[in-house]
mmCIF file of C-alpha atoms in Angstrom:
data_model
loop_
_atom_site.group_PDB
_atom_site.id
_atom_site.type_symbol
_atom_site.label_atom_id
_atom_site.label_comp_id
_atom_site.label_asym_id
_atom_site.label_seq_id
_atom_site.Cartn_x
_atom_site.Cartn_y
_atom_site.Cartn_z
ATOM 1 C CA ILE A 699 5.149 17.910 -13.729
ATOM 2 C CA ALA A 700 4.661 17.031 -18.024
ATOM 3 C CA MET A 701 4.080 13.947 -17.476
ATOM 4 C CA ILE A 702 1.754 14.635 -14.641
ATOM 5 C CA LEU A 703 -0.555 16.718 -16.393
ATOM 6 C CA LEU A 704 -0.329 15.139 -19.565
ATOM 7 C CA ALA A 705 -1.647 12.397 -18.171
ATOM 8 C CA PHE A 706 -4.905 14.919 -16.755
ATOM 9 C CA LEU A 707 -5.248 16.308 -20.147
ATOM 10 C CA VAL A 708 -5.135 12.814 -22.443
ATOM 11 C CA TRP A 709 -7.342 11.607 -19.598
ATOM 12 C CA ASP A 710 -10.015 14.204 -19.987
ATOM 13 C CA ALA A 711 -10.068 14.436 -23.548
ATOM 14 C CA GLY A 712 -11.593 11.165 -23.181
ATOM 15 C CA ILE A 713 -8.936 8.516 -23.855
ATOM 16 C CA PRO A 714 -8.675 5.654 -21.586
ATOM 17 C CA GLU A 715 -6.356 4.109 -23.085
ATOM 18 C CA LEU A 716 -3.274 6.112 -23.746
ATOM 19 C CA THR A 717 -4.184 7.512 -20.076
ATOM 20 C CA GLY A 718 -3.572 3.919 -18.498
ATOM 21 C CA LEU A 719 0.124 3.913 -20.906
ATOM 22 C CA ILE A 720 1.150 7.852 -19.561
ATOM 23 C CA ILE A 721 0.079 6.323 -15.567
ATOM 24 C CA GLY A 722 1.638 3.934 -16.213
ATOM 25 C CA PHE A 723 5.124 5.398 -16.980
ATOM 26 C CA LEU A 724 4.701 7.703 -15.039
ATOM 27 C CA VAL A 725 4.699 4.921 -12.394
ATOM 28 C CA VAL A 726 7.812 3.978 -13.578
ATOM 29 C CA LEU A 727 9.632 6.876 -13.742
ATOM 30 C CA ARG A 728 8.691 7.573 -10.009
ATOM 31 C CA PRO A 729 7.138 4.555 -7.805
ATOM 32 C CA ASP A 730 4.884 8.078 -6.198
ATOM 33 C CA GLY A 731 3.484 8.248 -9.458
ATOM 34 C CA VAL A 732 0.424 5.428 -8.556
ATOM 35 C CA LEU A 733 -1.323 8.505 -6.429
ATOM 36 C CA VAL A 734 -1.853 10.482 -9.428
ATOM 37 C CA GLY A 735 -3.431 7.049 -10.761
ATOM 38 C CA VAL A 736 -5.655 6.930 -7.660
ATOM 39 C CA THR A 737 -6.420 9.935 -7.824
ATOM 40 C CA ILE A 738 -7.326 9.698 -11.933
ATOM 41 C CA VAL A 739 -9.194 6.483 -10.758
ATOM 42 C CA ALA A 740 -11.020 8.371 -8.669
ATOM 43 C CA LEU A 741 -12.768 10.816 -10.499
ATOM 44 C CA GLU A 742 -13.005 8.732 -13.280
ATOM 45 C CA ILE A 743 -15.010 6.395 -10.522
ATOM 46 C CA TYR A 744 -16.531 9.521 -9.209
ATOM 47 C CA ARG A 745 -17.612 11.009 -13.063
ATOM 48 C CA ARG A 746 -19.095 8.307 -14.655
ATOM 49 C CA HIS A 747 -19.687 5.258 -11.327
ATOM 50 C CA LYS A 748 -17.623 2.270 -12.978
ATOM 51 C CA LEU A 749 -14.588 1.034 -12.352
ATOM 52 C CA PRO A 750 -12.279 2.167 -15.868
ATOM 53 C CA TRP A 751 -11.153 -0.907 -16.868
ATOM 54 C CA ARG A 752 -9.830 0.200 -20.178
ATOM 55 C CA ILE A 753 -7.097 2.848 -18.320
ATOM 56 C CA LEU A 754 -5.915 -0.762 -15.235
ATOM 57 C CA ILE A 755 -6.204 -2.399 -18.577
ATOM 58 C CA TRP A 756 -3.488 -0.110 -20.426
ATOM 59 C CA GLY A 757 -1.318 0.707 -17.600
ATOM 60 C CA SER A 758 -0.804 -2.520 -16.080
ATOM 61 C CA PRO A 759 1.634 -4.310 -18.307
ATOM 62 C CA VAL A 760 3.777 -1.695 -18.499
ATOM 63 C CA VAL A 761 4.162 -1.387 -14.108
ATOM 64 C CA VAL A 762 4.618 -4.922 -14.414
ATOM 65 C CA ALA A 763 7.314 -5.554 -16.892
ATOM 66 C CA TRP A 764 8.951 -3.130 -15.424
ATOM 67 C CA VAL A 765 8.190 -4.756 -11.695
ATOM 68 C CA VAL A 766 9.509 -8.536 -14.149
ATOM 69 C CA PHE A 767 12.581 -6.633 -15.474
ATOM 70 C CA ALA A 768 14.145 -4.460 -11.977
ATOM 71 C CA SER A 769 13.519 -6.665 -9.772
ATOM 72 C CA PRO A 770 16.197 -9.303 -11.077
ATOM 73 C CA TYR A 771 17.941 -6.725 -12.764
ATOM 74 C CA PHE A 772 18.251 -4.248 -9.636
ATOM 75 C CA GLY A 773 17.178 -7.526 -6.772
ATOM 76 C CA SER A 774 14.144 -4.248 -6.346
ATOM 77 C CA PRO A 775 12.066 -2.654 -8.530
ATOM 78 C CA ILE A 776 11.939 1.186 -6.592
ATOM 79 C CA PRO A 777 15.285 2.416 -7.677
#
């Protein structure tokens, strides 16, 4: 719950890079954290009428790194 609140607080403060990193770590911690990411991206599109590239660019490497590591090591990126 703390990571979800932190993601929304940082997003509301207008720091897209940190928002992306927090969402990326949230997805790694709990796969249902994708819903928080989708919600923040949808709110950003609604608010600014454009795709939030910075959030996506900063959050994607965290998730990709986890998938690249966890797939061969555990057999699946989702625990």
